[in-house]
Short mmCIF file of C-alpha atoms and ligand atoms in Angstrom, two decimals:
data_model
loop_
_atom_site.label_atom_id
_atom_site.label_comp_id
_atom_site.label_asym_id
_atom_site.label_seq_id
_atom_site.Cartn_x
_atom_site.Cartn_y
_atom_site.Cartn_z
CA MET X 28 -30.49 23.47 43.20
CA LEU X 29 -29.19 25.60 39.56
CA GLN X 30 -26.24 26.13 37.78
CA LEU X 31 -25.07 27.31 35.14
CA ASP X 32 -21.56 27.07 33.73
CA LYS X 33 -19.80 29.31 30.73
CA VAL X 34 -22.89 29.79 29.21
CA ARG X 35 -22.87 31.23 25.63
CA LYS X 36 -25.57 32.32 23.68
CA VAL X 37 -25.37 33.17 19.91
CA PHE X 38 -28.67 33.98 17.73
CA PRO X 39 -28.31 33.41 14.16
CA ALA X 40 -28.35 37.25 12.53
CA ALA X 41 -27.77 40.21 9.92
CA PRO X 42 -24.44 40.66 9.01
CA GLU X 43 -23.55 38.14 11.71
CA PRO X 44 -24.09 36.35 15.04
CA TYR X 45 -25.38 37.78 17.63
CA VAL X 46 -23.74 37.28 20.75
CA ALA X 47 -26.17 37.33 23.31
CA LEU X 48 -24.61 35.87 26.51
CA ASP X 49 -20.63 35.14 26.90
CA GLY X 50 -19.32 33.40 29.57
CA VAL X 51 -22.39 33.31 32.33
CA ASP X 52 -21.84 31.12 35.16
CA LEU X 53 -23.89 31.30 38.08
CA GLU X 54 -25.31 29.08 41.08
CA VAL X 55 -29.36 29.36 42.55
CA ALA X 56 -29.49 27.35 45.69
CA ASP X 57 -32.14 25.57 46.91
CA GLY X 58 -35.16 27.75 48.19
CA GLU X 59 -33.64 30.95 47.55
CA ILE X 60 -34.46 34.09 45.07
CA LEU X 61 -31.89 35.67 43.17
CA CYS X 62 -33.27 38.19 41.29
CA LEU X 63 -31.21 38.32 37.92
CA LEU X 64 -31.40 42.46 37.48
CA GLY X 65 -29.79 44.11 33.79
CA PRO X 66 -30.39 46.54 31.58
CA SER X 67 -33.42 45.81 29.16
CA GLY X 68 -32.16 43.42 25.55
CA CYS X 69 -28.99 42.57 27.91
CA GLY X 70 -29.91 39.07 27.99
CA LYS X 71 -32.08 38.66 31.07
CA SER X 72 -35.00 36.56 28.80
CA THR X 73 -31.91 34.38 27.09
CA LEU X 74 -30.55 33.39 30.37
CA LEU X 75 -34.11 32.50 31.79
CA ASN X 76 -35.04 30.20 28.38
CA VAL X 77 -32.41 28.70 29.22
CA LEU X 78 -32.84 27.78 32.89
CA ALA X 79 -36.15 26.37 31.62
CA GLY X 80 -34.64 24.93 28.90
CA PHE X 81 -36.29 26.60 25.98
CA GLU X 82 -33.72 27.28 24.24
CA ARG X 83 -30.44 25.55 24.00
CA PRO X 84 -26.94 27.23 24.90
CA SER X 85 -23.96 27.41 22.33
CA ALA X 86 -21.94 26.37 24.42
CA GLY X 87 -21.30 25.34 28.68
CA SER X 88 -23.84 23.85 30.17
CA VAL X 89 -26.99 24.13 32.51
CA SER X 90 -27.74 21.54 35.53
CA CYS X 91 -30.76 21.19 37.86
CA ARG X 92 -30.04 18.81 41.00
CA GLY X 93 -26.80 17.97 39.13
CA ALA X 94 -28.48 16.78 35.84
CA PRO X 95 -27.69 18.36 32.83
CA VAL X 96 -31.00 20.15 31.68
CA ARG X 97 -32.36 18.85 28.04
CA GLY X 98 -35.15 21.06 27.99
CA ALA X 99 -38.15 21.26 29.67
CA GLY X 100 -38.98 19.71 32.28
CA ARG X 101 -41.36 18.61 35.92
CA ASP X 102 -39.08 20.57 37.94
CA ARG X 103 -39.10 23.95 36.77
CA VAL X 104 -42.14 26.22 35.68
CA MET X 105 -42.19 29.22 33.27
CA PHE X 106 -44.18 32.95 34.98
CA PHE X 107 -44.71 34.77 31.99
CA GLN X 108 -45.35 38.52 32.16
CA ASP X 109 -48.40 38.79 30.09
CA ALA X 110 -50.99 36.72 32.18
CA GLY X 111 -53.35 37.39 29.55
CA SER X 112 -51.42 34.98 26.62
CA ALA X 113 -50.82 32.31 29.74
CA LEU X 114 -53.78 32.10 30.32
CA PHE X 115 -56.71 29.66 28.52
CA PRO X 116 -59.86 32.35 28.33
CA TRP X 117 -62.41 30.27 27.31
CA LEU X 118 -61.08 27.93 30.83
CA ASN X 119 -62.15 29.47 34.01
CA VAL X 120 -60.00 29.91 37.06
CA GLU X 121 -60.36 26.04 38.59
CA GLU X 122 -59.93 25.43 34.84
CA ASN X 123 -57.07 26.94 34.60
CA VAL X 124 -55.37 25.08 37.24
CA ARG X 125 -57.40 21.84 36.48
CA PHE X 126 -55.97 22.06 32.90
CA GLY X 127 -51.68 21.72 33.97
CA LEU X 128 -52.42 19.38 36.20
CA ARG X 129 -53.82 16.62 33.76
CA VAL X 130 -50.82 18.06 30.75
CA ARG X 131 -48.67 17.40 33.95
CA LYS X 132 -50.36 13.37 34.38
CA VAL X 133 -51.44 14.87 38.44
CA PRO X 134 -53.37 11.73 39.30
CA LYS X 135 -57.18 12.24 39.40
CA ALA X 136 -58.35 11.57 42.82
CA GLN X 137 -55.43 14.45 43.81
CA TRP X 138 -56.50 17.22 41.23
CA ALA X 139 -59.27 18.59 43.88
CA GLY X 140 -57.18 18.93 46.95
CA ILE X 141 -54.74 20.63 44.91
CA ILE X 142 -56.58 23.37 43.29
CA ASP X 143 -58.23 23.97 46.45
CA ASN X 144 -54.99 24.43 47.96
CA TYR X 145 -53.07 26.81 45.77
CA LEU X 146 -56.81 29.43 44.95
CA ARG X 147 -56.51 29.40 48.66
CA MET X 148 -53.31 30.36 48.37
CA VAL X 149 -53.58 32.97 46.73
CA ASP X 150 -57.03 34.04 47.51
CA LEU X 151 -58.99 33.22 44.39
CA ASP X 152 -61.73 30.05 45.89
CA ARG X 153 -64.26 32.62 45.95
CA HIS X 154 -62.95 33.40 42.00
CA ARG X 155 -63.27 29.72 41.09
CA ASN X 156 -65.87 29.77 38.43
CA LYS X 157 -65.08 33.30 37.29
CA PHE X 158 -63.02 33.06 33.00
CA PRO X 159 -59.52 35.66 33.23
CA ALA X 160 -61.07 37.94 31.28
CA GLN X 161 -63.05 38.63 34.43
CA LEU X 162 -60.32 39.07 36.61
CA SER X 163 -58.28 42.17 37.70
CA GLY X 164 -54.70 42.28 36.20
CA GLY X 165 -53.03 41.13 40.01
CA MET X 166 -55.85 38.62 40.15
CA ARG X 167 -55.02 37.49 36.83
CA GLN X 168 -51.24 36.90 37.89
CA ARG X 169 -52.13 34.72 41.02
CA LEU X 170 -54.41 32.57 39.16
CA GLN X 171 -50.90 31.80 37.19
CA ILE X 172 -49.33 32.33 40.25
CA ALA X 173 -51.66 28.90 41.27
CA ARG X 174 -51.19 26.81 37.91
CA ALA X 175 -47.12 27.09 38.56
CA LEU X 176 -47.76 25.97 41.94
CA ALA X 177 -49.85 23.32 41.74
CA VAL X 178 -47.46 20.84 39.74
CA GLU X 179 -45.23 21.29 42.56
CA PRO X 180 -42.16 21.85 40.39
CA ALA X 181 -39.09 23.04 42.59
CA VAL X 182 -38.33 25.72 40.22
CA LEU X 183 -39.83 29.10 39.61
CA LEU X 184 -39.00 30.70 36.48
CA MET X 185 -40.15 34.07 36.62
CA ASP X 186 -39.48 36.98 33.82
CA GLU X 187 -40.60 40.21 34.97
CA PRO X 188 -44.35 38.81 35.78
CA PHE X 189 -45.65 42.09 37.36
CA ALA X 190 -43.54 44.54 35.42
CA ALA X 191 -47.10 45.68 33.75
CA LEU X 192 -49.60 45.89 36.75
CA ASP X 193 -50.11 48.99 38.42
CA ALA X 194 -47.66 50.27 40.98
CA LEU X 195 -50.14 49.06 44.28
CA THR X 196 -50.84 45.89 43.25
CA ARG X 197 -47.38 45.67 42.32
CA ARG X 198 -46.26 45.32 45.64
CA ARG X 199 -49.49 43.70 46.35
CA MET X 200 -48.07 40.80 44.79
CA HIS X 201 -44.90 40.64 45.78
CA ALA X 202 -46.33 40.56 49.49
CA VAL X 203 -47.86 37.45 47.76
CA LEU X 204 -45.27 35.73 46.96
CA LEU X 205 -42.64 36.54 49.40
CA GLU X 206 -45.86 35.05 51.84
CA ILE X 207 -46.09 32.28 49.37
CA TRP X 208 -41.88 31.53 49.12
CA GLN X 209 -42.01 31.54 52.82
CA ARG X 210 -44.92 28.39 52.85
CA THR X 211 -43.44 26.45 50.12
CA GLY X 212 -39.88 27.02 50.05
CA LYS X 213 -39.24 27.12 46.19
CA THR X 214 -36.45 28.49 44.01
CA ILE X 215 -37.29 31.48 42.40
CA VAL X 216 -34.89 33.09 39.89
CA PHE X 217 -37.24 36.65 39.09
CA VAL X 218 -35.98 38.83 36.06
CA THR X 219 -36.26 42.98 36.56
CA HIS X 220 -34.82 46.02 35.25
CA ASP X 221 -36.59 47.86 38.61
CA ILE X 222 -33.54 47.68 41.17
CA ALA X 223 -36.60 48.60 44.27
CA GLU X 224 -37.87 45.44 42.30
CA ALA X 225 -35.01 42.89 43.21
CA ILE X 226 -34.45 44.35 46.63
CA THR X 227 -37.30 43.89 47.43
CA LEU X 228 -36.96 40.16 47.51
CA GLY X 229 -34.64 38.98 46.53
CA ASP X 230 -31.93 36.77 49.38
CA ARG X 231 -29.37 37.70 46.34
CA ILE X 232 -28.82 40.26 43.14
CA GLY X 233 -27.16 39.35 40.14
CA ILE X 234 -26.21 42.18 38.21
CA MET X 235 -25.61 41.35 33.86
CA SER X 236 -24.06 43.78 31.97
CA ALA X 237 -24.95 45.63 29.31
CA GLY X 238 -25.07 43.32 25.71
CA PRO X 239 -23.61 42.21 23.40
CA CYS X 240 -21.89 39.22 25.17
CA SER X 241 -23.75 39.37 28.98
CA ILE X 242 -22.41 37.78 31.71
CA ILE X 243 -23.60 38.36 35.38
CA SER X 244 -20.56 41.04 36.38
CA LYS X 245 -21.12 41.00 39.89
CA ILE X 246 -23.62 39.13 43.12
CA ILE X 247 -24.67 40.73 45.23
CA ASP X 248 -25.78 39.58 49.17
CA LEU X 249 -29.12 40.70 50.46
CA ASP X 250 -28.41 39.89 54.26
CA LEU X 251 -31.44 42.29 54.51
CA PRO X 252 -34.46 41.71 56.87
CA ARG X 253 -37.60 41.62 55.62
CA PRO X 254 -40.39 43.56 54.71
CA ARG X 255 -37.08 46.37 53.48
CA ASP X 256 -38.51 49.24 53.35
CA LEU X 257 -36.94 51.98 51.26
CA ALA X 258 -36.75 54.82 53.51
CA ASP X 259 -34.86 52.35 56.28
CA PRO X 260 -30.73 53.94 54.54
CA ALA X 261 -29.86 51.04 54.97
CA VAL X 262 -32.09 50.18 52.25
CA ALA X 263 -32.02 53.21 49.82
CA ARG X 264 -27.12 53.20 50.51
CA LEU X 265 -27.59 49.17 49.21
CA PHE X 266 -30.07 51.14 46.28
CA ASN X 267 -28.06 53.82 45.61
CA ASP X 268 -25.20 51.77 45.30
CA ILE X 269 -26.92 49.20 42.76
CA GLU X 270 -27.77 52.34 40.83
CA ARG X 271 -24.13 53.82 39.79
CA LEU X 272 -23.04 50.08 39.54
CA LEU X 273 -25.86 49.87 36.68
CA ALA X 274 -25.41 52.82 35.14
CA PRO X 275 -22.52 52.63 32.49
CA ASP X 276 -24.43 49.41 31.17
CA ILE X 277 -27.97 51.04 31.29
CA ALA X 278 -26.23 54.14 28.88
CA ARG X 279 -24.41 51.38 26.88
CA ALA X 280 -28.29 49.13 25.90
CA GLU X 281 -29.33 52.99 25.70
CA GLU X 282 -26.95 53.55 23.15
CA ARG X 283 -27.11 50.59 20.94
CA ALA X 284 -31.61 50.48 21.03
CA ALA X 285 -31.20 54.14 20.02
CA HIS X 286 -28.47 52.68 16.39
N1 ADP B 5 -34.20 34.54 18.88
C1 ADP B 5 -32.92 35.45 19.23
N2 ADP B 5 -33.58 35.84 17.38
C2 ADP B 5 -32.15 36.50 17.68
N3 ADP B 5 -32.45 37.74 18.48
C3 ADP B 5 -32.59 37.91 19.53
C4 ADP B 5 -33.50 36.29 19.86
N4 ADP B 5 -33.91 36.92 21.41
C5 ADP B 5 -32.98 37.45 21.77
N5 ADP B 5 -32.00 38.22 21.00
C6 ADP B 5 -31.66 39.25 21.37
O1 ADP B 5 -30.53 38.97 21.94
C7 ADP B 5 -30.61 39.91 23.02
C8 ADP B 5 -31.16 39.95 24.57
O2 ADP B 5 -32.26 39.97 24.31
P1 ADP B 5 -33.51 39.06 25.38
O3 ADP B 5 -32.80 37.88 26.49
O4 ADP B 5 -34.96 39.52 25.45
O5 ADP B 5 -33.09 40.77 26.45
P2 ADP B 5 -33.72 41.32 28.13
O6 ADP B 5 -35.16 40.18 28.39
O7 ADP B 5 -32.73 41.15 28.67
O8 ADP B 5 -34.46 42.10 27.40
C9 ADP B 5 -31.42 40.71 22.89
O9 ADP B 5 -30.17 41.80 21.76
C10 ADP B 5 -32.08 40.53 21.44
O10 ADP B 5 -32.16 41.39 20.47
MG1 MG B 6 -37.15 40.17 29.01
#
C-alpha cells in the first residue's frame, strides 16, 4: 500500500541544516496496522507528514499503491492528537462529518447514509446535534475517526492520536480502533512513543532511532493474538525486549533535548 525508499528529510536550521530522516526504507502492506515507535523528536511526525504528502522528502521516494505521492490525496487521511483543533467548533457532530464529504466532493445523495453509518460505528449517533465543546475527549477523538473514515480513504495516518487522553479512555479508544479496523480493513500507520500502545495495536512495529539522521532501525513482527494482555508472559517479554532496544536511543534523545 505504501512504500518509502531511502527517504531523507532535511530542514533548514541554524547554524546548519538539520537532517531529520536519513534513508528511511519502509513497506506497509494493505490492511495492516504498522506502529512507528521512537523517542520524542526522532522524526515520527516528519515521516507521517511525508506519507501524507504534506512534506516533500529531500531525497528518496514515496509511493501509495505504486503511484508516487506528490501531495495530499483522497486515499490518505491524517488524524491528529488534538481533536479540539482538528474539528470545527461551530459545526455540530453531524456537520463536522458532512464538511469532510463536501470538501472531498462525495456526491450529495450519499451523504446521509455515510454519516449514519460512521456515526453509528463510533457510537456517536445519539450525539449528532452536539457541538465539539459538549463532547468528552474520547468522544471528540471518535468524531475525528468518523470524519476520517467517511471519506473512505485507504490509509489512516495517526499521529499519537490518544496521547492526551486519560488511561481508561485510551484503552477504550484502542478497542474502538481495532474493532473499526477489523470491520473496514483499513491500512493504518500509527505513531506512538508508548511501547504498550504499539504492542496493543500493531501487526508490526517499526522502531525509529533517535535523531539526527533517524532511520527505521528494526521491524518487529507481532505474531500474537488480540486482545493482547501485558500480563501475559509472552507479551511482557516482548515489552521488555523493546524497552531494552529503545533505551540507548531514548538516552540519546534526552541528551540532545537538554542542550
Ligand atoms: N519544520 C521544521 N523545521 C525545522 N526543524 C524541524 C521541522 N519539523 C521538525 N523539525 C525537527 O525535526 C526533528 C523531528 O521532529 P518530529 O518529526 O516532530 O519528531 P517526533 O514526532 O518524533 O517527536 C526534531 O528535531 C524537530 O525539531
Ligand atoms: Mg511528533
